[in-house]
mmCIF file of C-alpha atoms in Angstrom:
data_model
loop_
_atom_site.group_PDB
_atom_site.id
_atom_site.type_symbol
_atom_site.label_atom_id
_atom_site.label_comp_id
_atom_site.label_asym_id
_atom_site.label_seq_id
_atom_site.Cartn_x
_atom_site.Cartn_y
_atom_site.Cartn_z
ATOM 1 C CA MET I 1 -141.502 0.064 54.060
ATOM 2 C CA ASP I 2 -142.586 -1.268 50.680
ATOM 3 C CA ILE I 3 -141.829 -4.793 49.533
ATOM 4 C CA PRO I 4 -141.319 -5.129 45.804
ATOM 5 C CA LEU I 5 -143.374 -7.856 44.057
ATOM 6 C CA LYS I 6 -143.047 -9.265 40.558
ATOM 7 C CA THR I 7 -146.195 -9.421 38.244
ATOM 8 C CA SER I 8 -146.704 -11.408 35.092
ATOM 9 C CA GLY I 9 -149.383 -9.372 33.385
ATOM 10 C CA GLN I 10 -149.325 -5.943 31.839
ATOM 11 C CA THR I 11 -151.136 -2.984 33.134
ATOM 12 C CA PRO I 12 -152.747 -0.604 30.708
ATOM 13 C CA GLY I 13 -150.726 2.555 30.209
ATOM 14 C CA LEU I 14 -147.626 0.979 31.683
ATOM 15 C CA SER I 15 -144.566 -0.517 30.117
ATOM 16 C CA SER I 16 -144.767 -3.944 28.830
ATOM 17 C CA GLN I 17 -141.644 -4.886 30.801
ATOM 18 C CA PRO I 18 -142.351 -6.608 34.064
ATOM 19 C CA GLY I 19 -141.278 -4.493 37.153
ATOM 20 C CA PRO I 20 -141.237 -4.770 40.873
ATOM 21 C CA CYS I 21 -144.255 -4.089 42.966
ATOM 22 C CA ARG I 22 -143.834 -2.612 46.487
ATOM 23 C CA VAL I 23 -146.232 -3.661 49.244
ATOM 24 C CA PRO I 24 -146.312 -1.494 52.386
ATOM 25 C CA LEU I 25 -145.500 -3.283 55.727
ATOM 26 C CA PRO I 26 -147.212 -2.688 58.985
ATOM 27 C CA PRO I 27 -145.655 -0.052 61.235
ATOM 28 C CA GLY I 28 -142.938 -1.406 63.630
ATOM 29 C CA LEU I 29 -142.057 -4.325 61.463
ATOM 30 C CA LEU I 30 -138.433 -4.172 60.117
ATOM 31 C CA THR I 31 -136.658 -6.241 57.690
ATOM 32 C CA ARG I 32 -133.556 -8.223 58.683
ATOM 33 C CA SER I 33 -131.149 -5.850 56.914
ATOM 34 C CA GLU I 34 -132.607 -2.769 58.560
ATOM 35 C CA SER I 35 -132.325 -4.346 61.978
ATOM 36 C CA SER I 36 -128.673 -5.170 61.412
ATOM 37 C CA MET I 37 -127.868 -1.651 60.261
ATOM 38 C CA LYS I 38 -129.554 -0.136 63.295
ATOM 39 C CA LYS I 39 -127.499 -2.268 65.672
ATOM 40 C CA ARG I 40 -124.265 -1.210 63.949
ATOM 41 C CA ARG I 41 -125.189 2.463 64.300
ATOM 42 C CA ALA I 42 -125.931 1.973 67.974
ATOM 43 C CA ASN I 43 -122.583 0.254 68.628
ATOM 44 C CA SER I 44 -120.713 3.002 66.757
ATOM 45 C CA GLN I 45 -122.315 5.712 68.863
ATOM 46 C CA ALA I 46 -121.419 3.841 72.029
ATOM 47 C CA SER I 47 -117.745 3.539 71.052
ATOM 48 C CA ILE I 48 -117.500 7.214 70.192
ATOM 49 C CA GLY I 49 -118.640 8.170 73.666
ATOM 50 C CA GLY I 50 -115.158 7.234 75.388
ATOM 51 C CA PHE I 51 -114.487 6.696 79.146
ATOM 52 C CA THR I 52 -116.872 7.622 81.811
ATOM 53 C CA LEU I 53 -115.837 10.039 84.593
ATOM 54 C CA ILE I 54 -115.377 7.160 86.986
ATOM 55 C CA GLU I 55 -113.055 5.376 84.584
ATOM 56 C CA LEU I 56 -111.041 8.590 84.024
ATOM 57 C CA ALA I 57 -110.713 9.190 87.770
ATOM 58 C CA ILE I 58 -109.435 5.666 88.262
ATOM 59 C CA VAL I 59 -106.806 6.139 85.527
ATOM 60 C CA LEU I 60 -105.617 9.442 87.004
ATOM 61 C CA ALA I 61 -105.376 7.908 90.460
ATOM 62 C CA VAL I 62 -103.260 5.061 89.152
ATOM 63 C CA MET I 63 -100.965 7.481 87.295
ATOM 64 C CA ALA I 64 -100.584 9.596 90.434
ATOM 65 C CA LEU I 65 -99.599 6.548 92.443
ATOM 66 C CA ILE I 66 -97.038 5.604 89.804
ATOM 67 C CA ALA I 67 -95.610 9.162 89.798
ATOM 68 C CA VAL I 68 -95.412 9.233 93.594
ATOM 69 C CA TYR I 69 -93.474 6.015 93.550
ATOM 70 C CA THR I 70 -91.191 6.628 90.566
ATOM 71 C CA THR I 71 -90.274 10.350 90.925
ATOM 72 C CA PRO I 72 -88.212 10.042 94.148
ATOM 73 C CA ARG I 73 -86.587 6.958 92.756
ATOM 74 C CA TYR I 74 -85.694 8.821 89.559
ATOM 75 C CA MET I 75 -84.249 11.782 91.504
ATOM 76 C CA GLU I 76 -82.263 9.428 93.698
ATOM 77 C CA GLN I 77 -80.759 7.733 90.669
ATOM 78 C CA LEU I 78 -79.976 11.131 89.123
ATOM 79 C CA ASN I 79 -78.238 12.386 92.270
ATOM 80 C CA GLN I 80 -76.418 9.091 92.616
ATOM 81 C CA LYS I 81 -74.965 9.538 89.132
ATOM 82 C CA ARG I 82 -74.091 13.142 89.955
ATOM 83 C CA ALA I 83 -72.333 12.055 93.137
ATOM 84 C CA ILE I 84 -70.279 9.417 91.327
ATOM 85 C CA LEU I 85 -69.257 11.783 88.518
ATOM 86 C CA THR I 86 -68.426 14.588 90.967
ATOM 87 C CA ALA I 87 -66.206 12.258 92.986
ATOM 88 C CA GLN I 88 -64.472 10.988 89.843
ATOM 89 C CA GLU I 89 -63.785 14.489 88.475
ATOM 90 C CA THR I 90 -62.555 15.701 91.860
ATOM 91 C CA GLN I 91 -60.203 12.742 92.124
ATOM 92 C CA SER I 92 -58.905 13.451 88.606
ATOM 93 C CA PHE I 93 -58.221 17.055 89.619
ATOM 94 C CA LEU I 94 -56.334 15.941 92.742
ATOM 95 C CA ASP I 95 -54.324 13.337 90.812
ATOM 96 C CA ALA I 96 -53.327 15.941 88.216
ATOM 97 C CA ALA I 97 -52.182 18.334 90.953
ATOM 98 C CA ARG I 98 -50.127 15.573 92.586
ATOM 99 C CA SER I 99 -48.527 14.653 89.250
ATOM 100 C CA TYR I 100 -47.655 18.312 88.600
ATOM 101 C CA ARG I 101 -46.049 18.541 92.041
ATOM 102 C CA MET I 102 -43.892 15.486 91.365
ATOM 103 C CA GLN I 103 -42.680 16.891 88.031
ATOM 104 C CA ASN I 104 -42.157 20.528 89.025
ATOM 105 C CA GLY I 105 -41.612 20.504 92.780
ATOM 106 C CA SER I 106 -44.498 22.909 93.415
ATOM 107 C CA TRP I 107 -48.294 22.909 93.254
ATOM 108 C CA PRO I 108 -49.936 24.240 90.067
ATOM 109 C CA GLY I 109 -50.332 27.989 90.477
ATOM 110 C CA GLN I 110 -48.694 27.922 93.909
ATOM 111 C CA ALA I 111 -47.572 31.545 93.539
ATOM 112 C CA SER I 112 -51.259 32.584 93.608
ATOM 113 C CA SER I 113 -52.299 30.029 96.268
ATOM 114 C CA CYS I 114 -53.409 27.704 93.448
ATOM 115 C CA ALA I 115 -56.461 29.813 92.548
ATOM 116 C CA ASN I 116 -55.570 29.288 88.873
ATOM 117 C CA ALA I 117 -54.559 25.643 89.269
ATOM 118 C CA LYS I 118 -57.063 24.435 86.658
ATOM 119 C CA SER I 119 -55.727 26.711 83.905
ATOM 120 C CA VAL I 120 -52.109 25.844 84.818
ATOM 121 C CA LEU I 121 -52.813 22.115 84.561
ATOM 122 C CA GLU I 122 -54.626 22.578 81.251
ATOM 123 C CA SER I 123 -51.784 24.656 79.780
ATOM 124 C CA THR I 124 -49.056 22.012 80.167
ATOM 125 C CA SER I 125 -47.926 20.053 77.118
ATOM 126 C CA PRO I 126 -49.538 17.593 76.991
ATOM 127 C CA PRO I 127 -52.335 18.847 79.286
ATOM 128 C CA THR I 128 -52.159 17.364 82.768
ATOM 129 C CA LEU I 129 -55.899 17.980 83.195
ATOM 130 C CA ALA I 130 -58.581 17.972 80.481
ATOM 131 C CA GLY I 131 -62.357 17.662 80.224
ATOM 132 C CA ILE I 132 -63.035 18.938 83.753
ATOM 133 C CA SER I 133 -65.469 21.827 84.191
ATOM 134 C CA ALA I 134 -65.066 24.705 86.628
ATOM 135 C CA THR I 135 -68.374 23.607 88.206
ATOM 136 C CA ASN I 136 -69.347 20.181 89.488
ATOM 137 C CA LYS I 137 -72.355 18.087 88.456
ATOM 138 C CA TYR I 138 -74.472 19.942 91.021
ATOM 139 C CA ASN I 139 -73.678 23.194 89.179
ATOM 140 C CA GLN I 140 -71.531 24.453 92.073
ATOM 141 C CA ALA I 141 -68.100 26.083 91.752
ATOM 142 C CA VAL I 142 -64.988 23.926 92.221
ATOM 143 C CA THR I 143 -62.450 26.035 94.161
ATOM 144 C CA PRO I 144 -58.805 24.874 94.453
ATOM 145 C CA ALA I 145 -56.381 26.221 97.080
ATOM 146 C CA CYS I 146 -52.965 25.271 98.445
ATOM 147 C CA ASP I 147 -50.169 26.079 100.864
ATOM 148 C CA ALA I 148 -46.575 24.868 100.953
ATOM 149 C CA ASN I 149 -47.499 21.281 101.845
ATOM 150 C CA THR I 150 -51.175 20.676 100.919
ATOM 151 C CA PHE I 151 -53.540 21.064 97.973
ATOM 152 C CA SER I 152 -57.315 21.154 98.472
ATOM 153 C CA ILE I 153 -60.574 21.439 96.503
ATOM 154 C CA THR I 154 -63.685 22.965 98.072
ATOM 155 C CA GLN I 155 -67.169 22.578 96.550
ATOM 156 C CA SER I 156 -70.841 22.550 97.543
ATOM 157 C CA ILE I 157 -73.086 19.504 97.014
ATOM 158 C CA ALA I 158 -76.880 19.015 97.094
ATOM 159 C CA GLN I 159 -78.616 18.442 100.418
ATOM 160 C CA ASP I 160 -78.180 14.927 101.815
ATOM 161 C CA TRP I 161 -75.562 14.130 99.177
ATOM 162 C CA ASP I 162 -72.527 15.871 100.651
ATOM 163 C CA GLY I 163 -71.788 12.846 102.809
ATOM 164 C CA VAL I 164 -72.149 10.485 99.846
ATOM 165 C CA VAL I 165 -69.598 12.384 97.777
ATOM 166 C CA ALA I 166 -67.279 12.768 100.775
ATOM 167 C CA ASN I 167 -67.350 9.021 101.395
ATOM 168 C CA ASN I 168 -66.243 8.392 97.809
ATOM 169 C CA LEU I 169 -63.176 10.671 98.120
ATOM 170 C CA PRO I 170 -60.204 9.919 100.393
ATOM 171 C CA GLY I 171 -59.134 12.812 102.586
ATOM 172 C CA THR I 172 -62.501 14.582 102.277
ATOM 173 C CA VAL I 173 -64.519 16.159 105.082
ATOM 174 C CA ILE I 174 -67.732 18.180 105.295
ATOM 175 C CA SER I 175 -66.333 21.636 105.926
ATOM 176 C CA ASN I 176 -69.706 23.415 106.239
ATOM 177 C CA ALA I 177 -72.777 21.297 106.915
ATOM 178 C CA SER I 178 -75.216 24.208 106.562
ATOM 179 C CA THR I 179 -74.183 24.798 102.935
ATOM 180 C CA TYR I 180 -73.403 21.121 102.192
ATOM 181 C CA THR I 181 -69.778 22.058 101.439
ATOM 182 C CA ILE I 182 -66.975 19.492 101.362
ATOM 183 C CA ARG I 183 -63.189 19.895 101.163
ATOM 184 C CA SER I 184 -60.812 17.311 99.686
ATOM 185 C CA THR I 185 -57.133 17.630 100.689
ATOM 186 C CA ILE I 186 -53.934 15.891 99.608
ATOM 187 C CA GLY I 187 -50.391 16.314 100.918
ATOM 188 C CA ILE I 188 -47.061 16.339 99.155
ATOM 189 C CA PRO I 189 -46.329 13.090 97.282
ATOM 190 C CA GLY I 190 -44.957 10.354 99.492
ATOM 191 C CA SER I 191 -41.754 10.162 97.483
ATOM 192 C CA GLU I 192 -40.996 13.857 97.871
ATOM 193 C CA PRO I 193 -39.420 13.680 101.368
ATOM 194 C CA ALA I 194 -37.058 11.028 100.044
ATOM 195 C CA LEU I 195 -36.242 13.288 97.097
ATOM 196 C CA ASN I 196 -35.114 16.075 99.413
ATOM 197 C CA SER I 197 -31.648 14.503 99.350
ATOM 198 C CA LYS I 198 -31.618 14.473 95.526
ATOM 199 C CA LEU I 199 -30.633 17.216 93.107
ATOM 200 C CA SER I 200 -33.372 18.531 90.836
ATOM 201 C CA ARG I 201 -32.748 18.809 87.080
ATOM 202 C CA VAL I 202 -35.022 21.862 86.836
ATOM 203 C CA TYR I 203 -35.584 24.978 88.900
ATOM 204 C CA THR I 204 -38.384 24.293 91.361
ATOM 205 C CA GLY I 205 -38.519 27.625 93.142
ATOM 206 C CA ASP I 206 -36.475 26.225 96.030
ATOM 207 C CA PRO I 207 -32.714 26.868 95.504
ATOM 208 C CA GLU I 208 -31.923 24.145 98.018
ATOM 209 C CA MET I 209 -33.177 21.568 95.507
ATOM 210 C CA ASN I 210 -30.322 22.600 93.169
ATOM 211 C CA ARG I 211 -27.554 22.930 95.786
ATOM 212 C CA MET I 212 -24.924 20.290 96.579
ATOM 213 C CA ARG I 213 -24.195 19.676 100.261
ATOM 214 C CA THR I 214 -21.278 17.294 99.762
ATOM 215 C CA PRO I 215 -18.289 16.955 97.388
ATOM 216 C CA LEU I 216 -19.430 16.054 93.873
ATOM 217 C CA LEU I 217 -17.937 12.785 92.600
ATOM 218 C CA LEU I 218 -18.277 12.053 88.873
ATOM 219 C CA GLY I 219 -16.313 8.807 88.674
ATOM 220 C CA GLY I 220 -13.906 10.020 86.003
ATOM 221 C CA ASN I 221 -16.623 11.547 83.795
ATOM 222 C CA SER I 222 -16.583 14.993 82.210
ATOM 223 C CA ILE I 223 -18.613 18.108 82.901
ATOM 224 C CA ASN I 224 -19.888 19.524 79.622
ATOM 225 C CA GLU I 225 -21.959 22.532 78.536
ATOM 226 C CA VAL I 226 -20.705 24.766 81.366
ATOM 227 C CA SER I 227 -21.364 28.462 80.804
ATOM 228 C CA ASN I 228 -19.377 30.040 83.631
ATOM 229 C CA MET I 229 -17.676 28.772 86.756
ATOM 230 C CA TYR I 230 -17.638 30.898 89.885
ATOM 231 C CA LEU I 231 -15.568 29.868 92.908
ATOM 232 C CA ASN I 232 -16.491 30.973 96.406
ATOM 233 C CA ASN I 233 -14.667 29.516 99.381
ATOM 234 C CA GLY I 234 -15.976 31.900 101.980
ATOM 235 C CA GLY I 235 -13.128 34.358 101.516
ATOM 236 C CA ALA I 236 -10.391 31.709 101.604
ATOM 237 C CA ASP I 237 -8.341 30.567 98.627
ATOM 238 C CA ALA I 238 -10.321 28.493 96.106
ATOM 239 C CA ARG I 239 -8.491 25.786 94.188
ATOM 240 C CA VAL I 240 -8.788 24.054 90.818
ATOM 241 C CA ARG I 241 -6.534 21.028 91.075
ATOM 242 C CA THR I 242 -5.468 18.033 89.007
ATOM 243 C CA GLU I 243 -4.301 14.864 90.712
ATOM 244 C CA ALA I 244 -2.030 13.840 87.814
ATOM 245 C CA GLY I 245 -0.500 15.449 84.746
ATOM 246 C CA ARG I 246 -0.805 19.092 83.827
ATOM 247 C CA LEU I 247 -3.688 21.447 84.434
ATOM 248 C CA ILE I 248 -4.553 22.968 81.054
ATOM 249 C CA LEU I 249 -6.925 25.807 80.283
ATOM 250 C CA SER I 250 -7.541 26.041 76.545
ATOM 251 C CA THR I 251 -9.686 27.789 73.942
ATOM 252 C CA PRO I 252 -11.034 26.417 70.644
ATOM 253 C CA TYR I 253 -8.702 28.747 68.714
ATOM 254 C CA GLY I 254 -5.412 27.368 69.993
ATOM 255 C CA GLY I 255 -5.003 29.500 73.079
ATOM 256 C CA GLU I 256 -3.724 27.546 76.043
ATOM 257 C CA VAL I 257 -2.580 28.045 79.584
ATOM 258 C CA ALA I 258 -0.899 24.949 80.997
ATOM 259 C CA ILE I 259 0.317 24.494 84.548
ATOM 260 C CA GLU I 260 3.038 21.893 84.636
ATOM 261 C CA ASN I 261 3.123 19.335 87.384
ATOM 262 C CA GLY I 262 5.144 20.784 90.223
ATOM 263 C CA THR I 263 4.766 24.393 89.066
ATOM 264 C CA ASN I 264 2.473 27.151 90.186
ATOM 265 C CA LEU I 265 0.544 29.846 88.394
ATOM 266 C CA SER I 266 0.409 32.897 90.592
ATOM 267 C CA VAL I 267 1.393 36.555 90.601
ATOM 268 C CA GLU I 268 4.767 35.600 92.064
ATOM 269 C CA ASN I 269 5.633 32.740 89.743
ATOM 270 C CA VAL I 270 4.580 32.233 86.101
ATOM 271 C CA THR I 271 6.035 29.418 83.983
ATOM 272 C CA LEU I 272 6.905 30.312 80.375
ATOM 273 C CA ARG I 273 6.890 27.390 77.930
ATOM 274 C CA GLN I 274 8.672 29.414 75.230
ATOM 275 C CA ARG I 275 11.592 29.870 77.642
ATOM 276 C CA GLY I 276 12.074 26.214 78.426
ATOM 277 C CA ASN I 277 9.407 26.196 81.118
ATOM 278 C CA ALA I 278 11.427 28.767 83.021
ATOM 279 C CA ASN I 279 9.819 30.725 85.789
ATOM 280 C CA LEU I 280 9.207 34.348 84.997
ATOM 281 C CA ILE I 281 10.822 35.364 88.247
ATOM 282 C CA ASP I 282 14.061 33.753 87.096
ATOM 283 C CA LEU I 283 14.071 35.877 83.959
ATOM 284 C CA LEU I 284 13.600 39.162 85.778
ATOM 285 C CA PRO I 285 16.311 41.128 87.612
ATOM 286 C CA ASN I 286 16.209 41.336 91.360
ATOM 287 C CA PHE I 287 16.005 45.109 91.143
ATOM 288 C CA VAL I 288 12.848 46.718 89.841
ATOM 289 C CA GLN I 289 13.413 50.389 89.145
ATOM 290 C CA LYS I 290 10.696 52.663 90.450
ATOM 291 C CA GLY I 291 11.971 56.061 89.333
ATOM 292 C CA THR I 292 14.814 58.613 89.033
ATOM 293 C CA TYR I 293 15.035 61.981 90.789
ATOM 294 C CA LEU I 294 17.169 65.093 90.147
ATOM 295 C CA VAL I 295 18.547 66.227 93.504
ATOM 296 C CA ARG I 296 20.851 68.695 95.176
ATOM 297 C CA HIS I 297 22.533 68.800 98.517
ATOM 298 C CA SER I 298 20.148 68.072 101.424
ATOM 299 C CA ASP I 299 17.177 67.133 99.151
ATOM 300 C CA GLY I 300 14.913 64.295 100.343
ATOM 301 C CA VAL I 301 13.970 61.242 98.214
ATOM 302 C CA ILE I 302 10.943 59.187 99.343
ATOM 303 C CA LYS I 303 11.393 55.427 99.417
ATOM 304 C CA PRO I 304 9.147 53.411 97.063
ATOM 305 C CA ALA I 305 6.578 50.864 98.267
ATOM 306 C CA CYS I 306 7.738 47.316 97.522
ATOM 307 C CA PRO I 307 4.921 44.762 98.000
ATOM 308 C CA GLY I 308 5.544 41.027 98.049
ATOM 309 C CA GLY I 309 8.560 41.092 100.353
ATOM 310 C CA GLY I 310 10.714 43.557 98.415
ATOM 311 C CA SER I 311 12.942 46.166 100.041
ATOM 312 C CA ALA I 312 13.579 49.759 98.913
ATOM 313 C CA ARG I 313 16.998 50.563 97.489
ATOM 314 C CA ALA I 314 18.547 53.662 95.854
ATOM 315 C CA SER I 315 21.565 54.596 93.768
ATOM 316 C CA LEU I 316 23.182 58.072 93.500
ATOM 317 C CA ARG I 317 24.681 59.275 90.235
ATOM 318 C CA PRO I 318 26.641 62.488 90.807
ATOM 319 C CA GLY I 319 26.408 65.251 88.243
ATOM 320 C CA THR I 320 30.057 66.391 88.604
ATOM 321 C CA MET I 321 33.144 64.842 90.166
ATOM 322 C CA ARG I 322 36.451 66.634 90.751
ATOM 323 C CA GLY I 323 39.524 65.525 92.532
ATOM 324 C CA GLY I 324 43.216 66.231 92.991
ATOM 325 C CA TRP I 325 44.929 69.490 93.942
ATOM 326 C CA GLN I 326 45.685 72.537 91.851
ATOM 327 C CA GLU I 327 48.196 75.121 92.946
ATOM 328 C CA GLY I 328 46.749 78.541 93.636
ATOM 329 C CA GLU I 329 43.222 77.256 94.456
ATOM 330 C CA VAL I 330 42.974 77.235 98.179
ATOM 331 C CA ASN I 331 40.913 74.360 99.577
ATOM 332 C CA HIS I 332 39.248 73.708 96.229
ATOM 333 C CA GLY I 333 39.214 70.192 94.895
ATOM 334 C CA ALA I 334 42.053 69.134 97.052
ATOM 335 C CA PHE I 335 40.373 65.889 97.935
ATOM 336 C CA GLY I 336 37.410 65.924 95.468
ATOM 337 C CA TYR I 337 33.696 65.489 96.297
ATOM 338 C CA GLU I 338 31.903 63.066 98.624
ATOM 339 C CA TYR I 339 28.356 61.904 97.733
ATOM 340 C CA ARG I 340 26.169 59.935 100.122
ATOM 341 C CA LEU I 341 22.527 58.998 100.721
ATOM 342 C CA LEU I 342 21.684 59.260 104.386
ATOM 343 C CA ASP I 343 18.868 56.875 105.483
ATOM 344 C CA TYR I 344 16.110 58.651 107.411
ATOM 345 C CA GLY I 345 13.566 55.811 107.643
ATOM 346 C CA SER I 346 10.939 56.414 104.934
ATOM 347 C CA TYR I 347 13.244 58.574 102.795
ATOM 348 C CA TRP I 348 16.896 59.339 102.006
ATOM 349 C CA ILE I 349 18.830 62.595 102.366
ATOM 350 C CA VAL I 350 21.412 63.474 99.748
ATOM 351 C CA SER I 351 24.686 64.543 101.327
ATOM 352 C CA THR I 352 27.414 66.189 99.284
ATOM 353 C CA ASN I 353 30.660 67.160 100.912
ATOM 354 C CA ILE I 354 33.262 69.195 99.065
ATOM 355 C CA ILE I 355 36.462 70.809 100.044
ATOM 356 C CA GLY I 356 35.747 74.111 98.436
ATOM 357 C CA SER I 357 33.089 76.838 98.492
ATOM 358 C CA GLU I 358 29.637 76.224 99.975
ATOM 359 C CA VAL I 359 27.950 77.731 96.907
ATOM 360 C CA GLU I 360 29.514 75.162 94.639
ATOM 361 C CA ARG I 361 28.369 72.381 96.922
ATOM 362 C CA ASN I 362 24.780 73.571 97.096
ATOM 363 C CA ASN I 363 24.504 74.046 93.333
ATOM 364 C CA LEU I 364 25.860 70.620 92.511
ATOM 365 C CA GLN I 365 23.066 68.470 90.836
ATOM 366 C CA SER I 366 22.967 64.700 91.016
ATOM 367 C CA LEU I 367 20.617 61.836 90.007
ATOM 368 C CA VAL I 368 19.090 59.316 92.425
ATOM 369 C CA ASP I 369 17.642 56.025 91.058
ATOM 370 C CA VAL I 370 15.228 54.226 93.381
ATOM 371 C CA TYR I 371 14.492 50.460 93.188
ATOM 372 C CA CYS I 372 12.675 47.618 94.815
ATOM 373 C CA TYR I 373 14.930 44.703 95.552
ATOM 374 C CA TYR I 374 13.583 41.124 95.577
ATOM 375 C CA PRO I 375 16.089 38.558 96.821
#
């Protein structure tokens, strides 16, 4: 390396300005600045070189130990969260089914053994169940089922975690240990047996829940909004009775049927208000005519049927009557004609006697009126 030197004189052929003069150094001898630069280059190359294989192996071994320790712990925490959430969602499902039973008297989807219980609970207004998936947190199907008295949910859990979930759910057992399957079961609500003696406001599928088993007492209150009333007393007479005053059946347009106290409304006795509350039977004659027949001698007339305690009666109206005696007519009209109805049990026989010719007697026509008599 050359070392510049300053000179005071001028050299022929050179500039008159003074300039540096470089003096070569002996080989191996460095200046201070060159030595410093060389050290910096050496340090830079060393830093660029990175870890050695031994250092890298040590780092990997440490990371492996950390992974071996933390991975099972992480999976345990993950499954623990899954177990808690699965138990909570299952309990929500069971609570919703119990609430539905209390409101409706049957399990959700009971007609199909509760296979569609989830959709039934979600379709109520407001929804009885919401935010619950058809699979649990272990990605296994949640299967509801029911019978008349119980509702259950069956689902599979991860290995070694079926017991954990089962312990977090009342009424839950491991139904199949080989598949890690558990079943949670609830019965009918505790208040339901006590409600068996109560009437239900809605139809529950069980007619007995809407049927009275004792006389209904309303304490002087009214029954409103009745569509129809059907009476069935097992074949015996059914009664609608008032303890005081009149029994009145009315329409909104002024029509009215009133049964006065002490009177009856029946086929035998009808009270007419427009006739001074007289009984219809008092306004009718005792005889009810059933018909009139044109008859001759020895004809039969059948007696009418008279229900309700009536008796059959008849009246003969002769077509011709003659009497007295006329000179020159032998045995003709000497004593007139005799008309009679002869009783033969279920019918009458017309009998006509005449003192005269037999032809005249047989050709004589008469009228017979038949009646039913009610005393």
